[in-house]
CSV table of C-alpha atoms and ligand atoms in Angstrom, one decimal:
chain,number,residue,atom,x,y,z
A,172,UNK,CA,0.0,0.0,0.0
A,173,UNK,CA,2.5,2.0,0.8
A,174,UNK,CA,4.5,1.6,-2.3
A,175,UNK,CA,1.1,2.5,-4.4
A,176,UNK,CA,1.2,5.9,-2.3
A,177,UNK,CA,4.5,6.6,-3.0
A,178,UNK,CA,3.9,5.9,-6.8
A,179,UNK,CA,1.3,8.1,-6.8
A,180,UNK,CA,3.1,11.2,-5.0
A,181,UNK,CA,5.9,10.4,-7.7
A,182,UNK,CA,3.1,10.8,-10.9
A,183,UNK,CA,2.5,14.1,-10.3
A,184,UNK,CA,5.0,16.6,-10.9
A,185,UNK,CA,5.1,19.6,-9.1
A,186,UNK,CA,4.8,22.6,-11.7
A,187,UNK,CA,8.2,24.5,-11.9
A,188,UNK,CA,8.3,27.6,-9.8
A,189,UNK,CA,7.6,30.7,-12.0
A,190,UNK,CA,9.9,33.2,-12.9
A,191,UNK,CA,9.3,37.2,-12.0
A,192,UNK,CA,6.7,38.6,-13.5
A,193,UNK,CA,8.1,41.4,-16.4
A,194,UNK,CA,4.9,43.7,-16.4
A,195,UNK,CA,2.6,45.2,-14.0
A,196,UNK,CA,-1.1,46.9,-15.3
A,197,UNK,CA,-1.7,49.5,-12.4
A,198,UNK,CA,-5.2,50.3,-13.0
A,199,UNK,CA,-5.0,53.0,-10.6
A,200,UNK,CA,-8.9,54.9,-11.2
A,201,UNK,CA,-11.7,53.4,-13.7
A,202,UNK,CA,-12.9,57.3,-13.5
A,203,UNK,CA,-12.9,58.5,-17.3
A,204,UNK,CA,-14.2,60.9,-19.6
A,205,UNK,CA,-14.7,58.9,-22.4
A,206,UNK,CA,-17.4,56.4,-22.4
A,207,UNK,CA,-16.2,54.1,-25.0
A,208,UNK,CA,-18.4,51.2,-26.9
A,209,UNK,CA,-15.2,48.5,-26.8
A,210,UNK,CA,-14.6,49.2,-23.1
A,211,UNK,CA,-13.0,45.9,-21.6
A,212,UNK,CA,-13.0,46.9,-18.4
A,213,UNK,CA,-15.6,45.5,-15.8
A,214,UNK,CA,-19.3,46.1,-16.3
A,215,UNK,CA,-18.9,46.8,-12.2
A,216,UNK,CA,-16.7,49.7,-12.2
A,217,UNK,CA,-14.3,50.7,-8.9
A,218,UNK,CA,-16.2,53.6,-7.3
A,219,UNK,CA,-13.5,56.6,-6.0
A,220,UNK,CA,-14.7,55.6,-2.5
A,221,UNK,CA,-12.5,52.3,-2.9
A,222,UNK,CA,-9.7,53.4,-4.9
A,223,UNK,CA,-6.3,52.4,-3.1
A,224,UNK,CA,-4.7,55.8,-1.4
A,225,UNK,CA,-1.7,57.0,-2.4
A,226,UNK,CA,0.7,55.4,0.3
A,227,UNK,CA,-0.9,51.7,-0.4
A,228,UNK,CA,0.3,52.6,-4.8
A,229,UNK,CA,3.7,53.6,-3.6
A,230,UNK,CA,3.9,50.7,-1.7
A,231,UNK,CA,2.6,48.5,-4.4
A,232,UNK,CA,5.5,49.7,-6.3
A,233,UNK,CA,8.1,49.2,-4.1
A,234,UNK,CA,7.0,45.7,-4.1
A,235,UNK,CA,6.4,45.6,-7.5
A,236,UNK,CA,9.9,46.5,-8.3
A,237,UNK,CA,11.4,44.3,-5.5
A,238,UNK,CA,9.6,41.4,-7.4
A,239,UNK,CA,11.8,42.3,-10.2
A,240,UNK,CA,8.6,44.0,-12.6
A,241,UNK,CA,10.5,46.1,-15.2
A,242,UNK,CA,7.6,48.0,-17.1
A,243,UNK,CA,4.8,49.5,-15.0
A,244,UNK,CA,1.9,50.6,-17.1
A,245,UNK,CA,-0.2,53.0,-15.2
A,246,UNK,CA,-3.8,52.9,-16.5
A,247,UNK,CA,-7.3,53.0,-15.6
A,248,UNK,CA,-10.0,54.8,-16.7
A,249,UNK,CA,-7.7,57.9,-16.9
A,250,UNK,CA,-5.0,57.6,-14.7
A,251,UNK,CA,-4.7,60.8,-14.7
A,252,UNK,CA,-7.8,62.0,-13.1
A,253,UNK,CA,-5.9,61.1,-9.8
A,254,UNK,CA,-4.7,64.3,-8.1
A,255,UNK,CA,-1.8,62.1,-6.8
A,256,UNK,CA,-1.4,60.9,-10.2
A,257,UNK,CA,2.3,62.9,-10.6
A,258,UNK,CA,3.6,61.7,-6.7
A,259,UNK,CA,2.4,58.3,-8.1
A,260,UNK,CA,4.8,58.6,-11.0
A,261,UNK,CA,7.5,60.3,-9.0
A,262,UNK,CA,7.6,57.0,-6.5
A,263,UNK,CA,7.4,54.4,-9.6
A,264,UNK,CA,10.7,55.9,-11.4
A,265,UNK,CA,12.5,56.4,-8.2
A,266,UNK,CA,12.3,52.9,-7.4
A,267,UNK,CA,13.5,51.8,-10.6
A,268,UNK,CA,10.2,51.4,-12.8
A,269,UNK,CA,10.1,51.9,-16.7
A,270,UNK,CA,6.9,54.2,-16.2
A,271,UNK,CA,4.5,54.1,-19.0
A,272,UNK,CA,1.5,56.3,-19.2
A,273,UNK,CA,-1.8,54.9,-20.6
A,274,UNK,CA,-3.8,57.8,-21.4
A,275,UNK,CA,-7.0,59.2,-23.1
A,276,UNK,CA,-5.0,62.6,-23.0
A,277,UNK,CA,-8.5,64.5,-22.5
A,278,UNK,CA,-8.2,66.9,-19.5
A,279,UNK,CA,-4.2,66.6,-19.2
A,280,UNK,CA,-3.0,70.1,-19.1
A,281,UNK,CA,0.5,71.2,-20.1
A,282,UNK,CA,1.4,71.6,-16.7
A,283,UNK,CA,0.1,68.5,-16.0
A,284,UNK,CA,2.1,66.6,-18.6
A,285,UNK,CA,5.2,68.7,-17.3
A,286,UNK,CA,4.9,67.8,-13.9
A,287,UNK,CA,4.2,64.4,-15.0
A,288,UNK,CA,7.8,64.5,-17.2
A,289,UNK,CA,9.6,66.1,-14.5
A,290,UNK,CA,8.5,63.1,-12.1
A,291,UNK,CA,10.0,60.4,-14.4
A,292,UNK,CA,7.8,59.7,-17.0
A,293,UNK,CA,9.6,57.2,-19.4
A,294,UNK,CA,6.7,56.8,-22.4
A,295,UNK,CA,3.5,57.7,-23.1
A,296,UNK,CA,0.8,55.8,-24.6
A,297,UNK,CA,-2.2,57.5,-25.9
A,298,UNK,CA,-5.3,56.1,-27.2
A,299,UNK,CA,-7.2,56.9,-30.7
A,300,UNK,CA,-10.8,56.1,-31.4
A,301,UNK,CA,-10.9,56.9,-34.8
A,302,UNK,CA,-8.7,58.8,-37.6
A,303,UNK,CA,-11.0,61.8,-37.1
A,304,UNK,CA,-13.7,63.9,-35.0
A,305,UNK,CA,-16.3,62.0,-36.4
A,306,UNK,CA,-15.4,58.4,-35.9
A,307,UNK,CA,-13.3,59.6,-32.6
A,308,UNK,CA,-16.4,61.5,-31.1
A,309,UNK,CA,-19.1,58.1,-32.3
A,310,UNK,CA,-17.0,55.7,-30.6
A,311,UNK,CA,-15.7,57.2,-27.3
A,312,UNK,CA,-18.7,59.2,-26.7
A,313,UNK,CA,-17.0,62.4,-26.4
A,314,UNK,CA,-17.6,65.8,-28.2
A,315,UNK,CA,-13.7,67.7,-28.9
A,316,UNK,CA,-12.1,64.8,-27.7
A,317,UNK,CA,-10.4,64.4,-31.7
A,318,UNK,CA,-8.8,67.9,-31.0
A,319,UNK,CA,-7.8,67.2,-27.8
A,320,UNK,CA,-5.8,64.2,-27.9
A,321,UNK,CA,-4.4,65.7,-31.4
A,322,UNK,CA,-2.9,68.8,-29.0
A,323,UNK,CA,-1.8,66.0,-26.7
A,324,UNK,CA,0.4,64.2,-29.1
A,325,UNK,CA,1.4,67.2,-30.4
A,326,UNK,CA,2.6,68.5,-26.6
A,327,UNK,CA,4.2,65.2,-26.3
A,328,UNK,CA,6.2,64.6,-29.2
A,329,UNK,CA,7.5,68.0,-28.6
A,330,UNK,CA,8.8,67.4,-25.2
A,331,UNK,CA,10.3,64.6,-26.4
A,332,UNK,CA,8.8,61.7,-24.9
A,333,UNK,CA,8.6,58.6,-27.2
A,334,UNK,CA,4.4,58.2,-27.6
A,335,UNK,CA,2.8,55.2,-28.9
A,336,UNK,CA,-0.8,55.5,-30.3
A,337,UNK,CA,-3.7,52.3,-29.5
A,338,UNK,CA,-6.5,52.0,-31.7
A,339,UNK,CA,-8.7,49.9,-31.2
A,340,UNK,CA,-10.5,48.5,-34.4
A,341,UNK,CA,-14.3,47.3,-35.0
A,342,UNK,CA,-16.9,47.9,-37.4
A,343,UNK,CA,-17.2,51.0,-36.5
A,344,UNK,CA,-13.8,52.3,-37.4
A,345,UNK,CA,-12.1,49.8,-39.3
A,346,UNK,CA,-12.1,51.5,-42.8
A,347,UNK,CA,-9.9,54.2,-41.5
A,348,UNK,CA,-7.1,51.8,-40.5
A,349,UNK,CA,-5.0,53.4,-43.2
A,350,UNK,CA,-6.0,57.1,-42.2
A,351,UNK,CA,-5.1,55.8,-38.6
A,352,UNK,CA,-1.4,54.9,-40.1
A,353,UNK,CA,-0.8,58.1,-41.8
A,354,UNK,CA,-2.3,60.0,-38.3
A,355,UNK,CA,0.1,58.3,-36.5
A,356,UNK,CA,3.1,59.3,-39.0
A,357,UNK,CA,1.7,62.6,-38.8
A,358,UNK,CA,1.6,62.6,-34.9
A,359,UNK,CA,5.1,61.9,-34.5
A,360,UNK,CA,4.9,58.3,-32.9
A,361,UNK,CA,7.3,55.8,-32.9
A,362,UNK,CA,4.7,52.8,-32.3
A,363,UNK,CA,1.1,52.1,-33.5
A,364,UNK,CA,-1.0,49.1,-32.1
A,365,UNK,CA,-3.4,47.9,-34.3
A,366,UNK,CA,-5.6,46.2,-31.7
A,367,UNK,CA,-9.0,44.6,-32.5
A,368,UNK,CA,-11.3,44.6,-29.7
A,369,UNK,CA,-11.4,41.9,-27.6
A,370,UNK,CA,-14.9,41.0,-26.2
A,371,UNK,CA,-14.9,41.0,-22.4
A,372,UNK,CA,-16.6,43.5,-20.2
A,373,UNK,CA,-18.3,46.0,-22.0
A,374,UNK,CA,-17.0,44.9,-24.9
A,375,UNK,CA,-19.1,42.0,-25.0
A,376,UNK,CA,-22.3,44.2,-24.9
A,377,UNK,CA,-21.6,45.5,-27.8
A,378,UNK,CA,-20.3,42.7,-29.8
A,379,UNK,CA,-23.1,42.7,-32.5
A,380,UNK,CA,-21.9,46.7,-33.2
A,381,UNK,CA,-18.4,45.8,-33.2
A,382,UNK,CA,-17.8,43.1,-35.3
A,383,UNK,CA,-16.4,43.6,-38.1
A,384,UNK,CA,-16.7,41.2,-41.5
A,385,UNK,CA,-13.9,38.4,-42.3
A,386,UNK,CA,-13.4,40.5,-45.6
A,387,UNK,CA,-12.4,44.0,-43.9
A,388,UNK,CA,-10.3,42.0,-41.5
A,389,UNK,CA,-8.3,40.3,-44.2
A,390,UNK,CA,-8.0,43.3,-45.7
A,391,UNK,CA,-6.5,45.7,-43.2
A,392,UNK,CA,-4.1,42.5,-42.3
A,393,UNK,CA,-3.0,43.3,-46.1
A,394,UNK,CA,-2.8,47.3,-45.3
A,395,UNK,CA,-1.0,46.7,-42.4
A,396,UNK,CA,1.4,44.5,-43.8
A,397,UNK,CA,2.1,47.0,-46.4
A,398,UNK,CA,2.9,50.0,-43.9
A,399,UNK,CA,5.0,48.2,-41.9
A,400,UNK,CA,7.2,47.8,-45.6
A,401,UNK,CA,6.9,51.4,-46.4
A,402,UNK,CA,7.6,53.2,-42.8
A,403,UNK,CA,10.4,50.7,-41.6
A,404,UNK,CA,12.8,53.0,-39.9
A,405,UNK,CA,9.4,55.4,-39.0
A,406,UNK,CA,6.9,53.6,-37.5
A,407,UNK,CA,6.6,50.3,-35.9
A,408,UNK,CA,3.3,49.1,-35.8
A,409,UNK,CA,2.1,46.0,-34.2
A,410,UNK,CA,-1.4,44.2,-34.6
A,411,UNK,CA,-3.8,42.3,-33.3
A,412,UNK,CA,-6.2,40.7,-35.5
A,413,UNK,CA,-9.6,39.5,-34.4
A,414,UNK,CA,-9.6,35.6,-32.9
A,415,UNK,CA,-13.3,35.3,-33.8
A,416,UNK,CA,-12.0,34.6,-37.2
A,417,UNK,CA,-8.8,32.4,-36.3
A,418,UNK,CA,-7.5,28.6,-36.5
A,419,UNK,CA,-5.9,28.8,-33.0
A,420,UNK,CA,-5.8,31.1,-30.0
A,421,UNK,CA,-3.6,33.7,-28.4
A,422,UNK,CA,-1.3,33.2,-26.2
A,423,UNK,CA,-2.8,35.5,-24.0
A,424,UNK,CA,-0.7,37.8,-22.0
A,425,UNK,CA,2.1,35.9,-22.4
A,426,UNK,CA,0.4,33.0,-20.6
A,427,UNK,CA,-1.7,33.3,-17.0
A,428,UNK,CA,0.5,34.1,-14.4
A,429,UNK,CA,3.7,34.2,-16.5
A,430,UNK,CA,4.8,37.7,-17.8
A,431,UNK,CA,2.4,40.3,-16.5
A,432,UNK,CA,-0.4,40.6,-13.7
A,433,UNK,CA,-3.0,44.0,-12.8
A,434,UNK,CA,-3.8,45.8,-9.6
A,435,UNK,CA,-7.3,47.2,-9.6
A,436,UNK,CA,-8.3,50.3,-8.6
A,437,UNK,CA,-9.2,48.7,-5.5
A,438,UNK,CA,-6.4,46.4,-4.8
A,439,UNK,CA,-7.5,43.3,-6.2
A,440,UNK,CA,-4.4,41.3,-7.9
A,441,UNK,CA,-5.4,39.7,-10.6
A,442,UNK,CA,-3.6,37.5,-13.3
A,443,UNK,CA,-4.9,39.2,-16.0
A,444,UNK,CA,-7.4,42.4,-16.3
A,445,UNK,CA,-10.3,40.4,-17.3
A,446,UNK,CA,-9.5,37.8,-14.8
A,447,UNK,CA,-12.4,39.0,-12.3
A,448,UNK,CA,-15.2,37.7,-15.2
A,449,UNK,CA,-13.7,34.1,-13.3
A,450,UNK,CA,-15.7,34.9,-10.7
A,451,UNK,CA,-15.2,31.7,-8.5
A,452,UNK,CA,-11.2,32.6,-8.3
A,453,UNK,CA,-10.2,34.0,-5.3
A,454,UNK,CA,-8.5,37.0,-6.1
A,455,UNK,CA,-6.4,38.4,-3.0
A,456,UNK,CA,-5.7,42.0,-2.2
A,457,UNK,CA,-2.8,44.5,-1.8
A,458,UNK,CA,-4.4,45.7,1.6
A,459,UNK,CA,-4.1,42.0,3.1
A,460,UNK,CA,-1.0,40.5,1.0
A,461,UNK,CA,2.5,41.3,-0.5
A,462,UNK,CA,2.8,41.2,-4.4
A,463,UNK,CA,5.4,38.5,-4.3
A,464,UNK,CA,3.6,36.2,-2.0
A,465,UNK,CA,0.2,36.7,-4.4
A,466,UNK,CA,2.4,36.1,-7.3
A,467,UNK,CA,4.1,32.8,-6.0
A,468,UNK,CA,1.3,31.6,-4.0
A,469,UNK,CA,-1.9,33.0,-4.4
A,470,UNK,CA,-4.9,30.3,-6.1
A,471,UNK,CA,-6.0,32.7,-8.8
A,472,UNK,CA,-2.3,32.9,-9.8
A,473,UNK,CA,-1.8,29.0,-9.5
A,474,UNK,CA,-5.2,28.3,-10.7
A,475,UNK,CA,-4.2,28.2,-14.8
A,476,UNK,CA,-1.0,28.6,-14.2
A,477,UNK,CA,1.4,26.1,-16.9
A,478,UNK,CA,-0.6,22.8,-18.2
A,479,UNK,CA,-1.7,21.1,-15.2
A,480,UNK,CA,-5.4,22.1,-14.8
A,481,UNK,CA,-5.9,21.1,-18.8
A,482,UNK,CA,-8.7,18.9,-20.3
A,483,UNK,CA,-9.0,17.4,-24.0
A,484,UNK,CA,-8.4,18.6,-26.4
A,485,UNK,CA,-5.5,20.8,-24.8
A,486,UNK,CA,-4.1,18.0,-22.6
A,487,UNK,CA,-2.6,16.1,-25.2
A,488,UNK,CA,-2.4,18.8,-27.5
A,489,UNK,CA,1.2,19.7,-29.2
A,490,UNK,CA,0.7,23.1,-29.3
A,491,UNK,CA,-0.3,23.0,-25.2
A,492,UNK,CA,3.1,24.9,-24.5
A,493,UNK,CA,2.6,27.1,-27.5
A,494,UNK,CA,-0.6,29.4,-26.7
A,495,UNK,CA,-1.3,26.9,-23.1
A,496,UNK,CA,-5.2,26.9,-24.4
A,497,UNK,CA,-5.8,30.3,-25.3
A,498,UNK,CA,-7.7,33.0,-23.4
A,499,UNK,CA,-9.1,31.9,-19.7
A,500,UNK,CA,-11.6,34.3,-19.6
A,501,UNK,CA,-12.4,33.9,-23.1
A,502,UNK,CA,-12.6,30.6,-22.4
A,503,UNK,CA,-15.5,31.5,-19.9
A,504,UNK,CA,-17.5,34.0,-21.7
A,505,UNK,CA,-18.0,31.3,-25.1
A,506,UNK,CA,-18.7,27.9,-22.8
A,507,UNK,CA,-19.4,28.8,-19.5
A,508,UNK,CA,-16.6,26.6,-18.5
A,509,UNK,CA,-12.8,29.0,-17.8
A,510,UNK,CA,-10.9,25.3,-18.3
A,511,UNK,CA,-12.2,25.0,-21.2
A,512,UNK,CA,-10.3,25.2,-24.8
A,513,UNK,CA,-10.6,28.4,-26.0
A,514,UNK,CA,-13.3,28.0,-28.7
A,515,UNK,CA,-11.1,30.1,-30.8
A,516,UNK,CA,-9.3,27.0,-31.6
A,517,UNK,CA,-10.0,24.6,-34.5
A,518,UNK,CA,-10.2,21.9,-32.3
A,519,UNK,CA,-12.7,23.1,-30.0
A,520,UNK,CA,-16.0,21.4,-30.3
A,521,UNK,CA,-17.2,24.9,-30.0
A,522,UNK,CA,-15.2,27.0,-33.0
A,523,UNK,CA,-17.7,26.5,-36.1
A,524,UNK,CA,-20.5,28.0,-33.7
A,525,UNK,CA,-18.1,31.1,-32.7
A,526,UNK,CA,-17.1,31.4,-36.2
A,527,UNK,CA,-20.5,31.4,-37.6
A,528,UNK,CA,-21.8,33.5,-34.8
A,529,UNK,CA,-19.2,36.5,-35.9
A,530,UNK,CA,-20.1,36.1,-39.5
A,531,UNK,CA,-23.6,36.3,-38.9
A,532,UNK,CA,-23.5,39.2,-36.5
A,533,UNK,CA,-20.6,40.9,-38.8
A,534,UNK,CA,-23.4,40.1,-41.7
A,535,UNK,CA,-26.4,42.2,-40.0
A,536,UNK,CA,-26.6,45.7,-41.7
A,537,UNK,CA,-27.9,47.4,-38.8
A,538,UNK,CA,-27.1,45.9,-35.8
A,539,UNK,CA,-28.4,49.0,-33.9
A,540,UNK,CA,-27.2,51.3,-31.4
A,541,UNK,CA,-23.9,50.6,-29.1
A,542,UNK,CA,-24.3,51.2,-25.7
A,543,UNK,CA,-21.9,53.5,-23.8
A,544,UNK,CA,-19.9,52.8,-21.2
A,545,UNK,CA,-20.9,55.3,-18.4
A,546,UNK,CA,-18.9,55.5,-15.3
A,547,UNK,CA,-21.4,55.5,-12.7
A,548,UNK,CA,-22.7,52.0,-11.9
A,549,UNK,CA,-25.1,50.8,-14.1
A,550,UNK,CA,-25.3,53.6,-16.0
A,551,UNK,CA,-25.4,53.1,-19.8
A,552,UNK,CA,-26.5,55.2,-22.5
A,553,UNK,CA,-26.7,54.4,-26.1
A,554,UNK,CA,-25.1,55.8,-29.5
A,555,UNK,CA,-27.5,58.1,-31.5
B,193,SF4,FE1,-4.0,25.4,-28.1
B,193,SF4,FE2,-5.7,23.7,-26.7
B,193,SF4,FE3,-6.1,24.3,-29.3
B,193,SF4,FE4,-4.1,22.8,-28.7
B,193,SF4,S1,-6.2,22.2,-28.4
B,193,SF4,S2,-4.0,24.4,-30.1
B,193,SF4,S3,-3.4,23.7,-26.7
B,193,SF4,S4,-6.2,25.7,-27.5
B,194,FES,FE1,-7.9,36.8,-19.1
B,194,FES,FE2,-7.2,36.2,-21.6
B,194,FES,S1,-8.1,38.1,-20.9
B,194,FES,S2,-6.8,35.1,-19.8
């Protein structure tokens, strides 16, 4: 008997202890002006009443840093619509942290931006809704907001911070994907990112408006593919293509609990930012636990972690190391099931039905009005 016990002690082998994490999303407010359609941010927002102070974020990245994170991303909702948001920055560079700023760039004054520069800002990443007021205006749901991030790229490029432009592409914007290239050339930026919306959070409400057809996908793979040729040395641009429409899945984030993990406004540490859709995870908190321990230890962290908690397909899959089953929360939001293969893969028993659900949604000539996002809880409007 004992032998038996031994044997099976011996069967299981121990998942290897993970290395540092690289990257660390500090959501740090979901406050925001802009109320955009392809929001992947929780439908329950962090009210301000909860949001860490500023001694718990310091700490956070003291920890972070200590853990060996090299990139912090600061983020939100508008990160900065903290008033702390430039002592925030100050404490991040001084304790070693490549600082990048994910920003809307609506209500960031000059001073602002100066202060924020003076404190250690290392790169600034500002995001675009469309390729003018129009298209910007429809999707984030903010009037003047084209003019004002235009004078925000323009204030940053000439203080000479490198600034990398997100777009996020859907229906609603996807023909401009070329405009969108030549905006960023004309910005000044050194990076573009081509991201299609992913469909968690509020995303997901809106998936009928945002889908776009398989055609205008494969096309703007072909426009992108082109700009990259013509502005090497000018732009880099990087993409991401929509998975409704793919053989095989992401590797998402870099694989759960592997490169990069979030902090919430409210100190939640989570794997990845959509990782509180997995709601029976427990997800512990800065106020109660170090980053390193949550990292190491914590059962959200360890939950998906490397190939153990696989089923079939992905268990004997040879691509299991590759994209280690796709998206988790993905995985969730199609099957009701976060273990599950990501239905994005040709091998799910689920990927005809996603791929003809996207085709027939991307097929619908009206799909009607997007609902905005809206920051006060439960609070949604819809695009006129
Ligand atoms: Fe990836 Fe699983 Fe599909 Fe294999 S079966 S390609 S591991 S998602
Ligand atoms: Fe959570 Fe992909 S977004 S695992």
């Amino acid at each position: 008997m004992s032998g038996s016990h031994v044997d099976l002690q011996a069967d299981r082998v121990a998942p290897p202890r993970p290395q540092p994490p690289l990257g660390l999303l500090a959501e740090v407010t979901h406050r925001c002006p802009l109320r955009c359609t392809y929001c992947s941010n929780p439908l329950q927002l962090d009210p301000k009443s909860v949001e860490l102070d500023t001694e718990t974020w310091k700490r956070v990245f003291s920890e972070a840093a200590e853990l060996g994170v090299i990139h912090l991303h600061m983020s939100g909702g508008e990160p900065t619509a903290r008033r702390d948001i430039v002592e925030l920055m100050r404490h991040a560079a001084e304790v070693g942290l490549y600082t990048n700023l994910i920003t809307s760039g609506i209500g960031v004054s000059d001073a602002q931006l100066d202060a924020l520069i003076e404190a250690g800002c290392d790169h600034i990443q500002l995001s675009m809704q469309g390729a003018d007021a129009a298209i910007t205006e429809a999707v984030g749901g903010y009037r003047g907001g084209y003019d004002k991030k235009q004078a925000f790229a323009d204030a940053v490029v000439a203080r000479g911070v490198p600034l990398t432009l997100n777009a996020v592409i859907h229906r609603m914007n996807i023909h401009q994907v070329p405009a969108m290239i030549d905006k960023a050339v004309a910005f000044g930026a050194k990076r573009l990112e081509i991201a299609h919306t992913q469909y968690y959070g509020w995303a997901l409400k809106n998936r009928a408006q945002l889908m776009p057809a398989r055609a205008d996908v494969d096309r703007t793979i072909d426009e992108v593919e082109s700009a990259r040729e013509r502005l090497k040395g000018t732009l880099v641009i990087d993409a991401v293509f929509p998975d409704y429409y793919a053989r095989y899945p992401k590797l998402c984030n870099g694989g759960w609990g592997t490169r990069t993990f979030s902090v919430t406004p409210s100190g939640k540490i989570l794997p990845c930012h959509a990782a509180e859709t997995i709601t029976h995870l427990d997800f512990w908190n800065v106020r109660d636990r170090s980053l390193a321990e949550t990292w190491y230890d914590g059962p959200a962290f360890n939950a998906y972690r490397g190939t153990g908690w696989m089923q079939e397909p992905c268990a004997s899959c040879e691509r299991k190391t590759v994209d280690y089953g796709g998206c988790r929360c993905q995985a969730l939001a199609l099957t009701g099931d976060a273990a599950a293969t990501d239905p994005v893969c040709i091998k799910s028993p689920r990927h005809a039905e996603l791929g003809a659900l996207a085709t027939m949604e991307a097929a619908v000539c009206d799909p009607g009005p997007a609902v905005y996002r809206g920051f006060r809880i439960g609070q949604e409007t819809e695009r006129r």
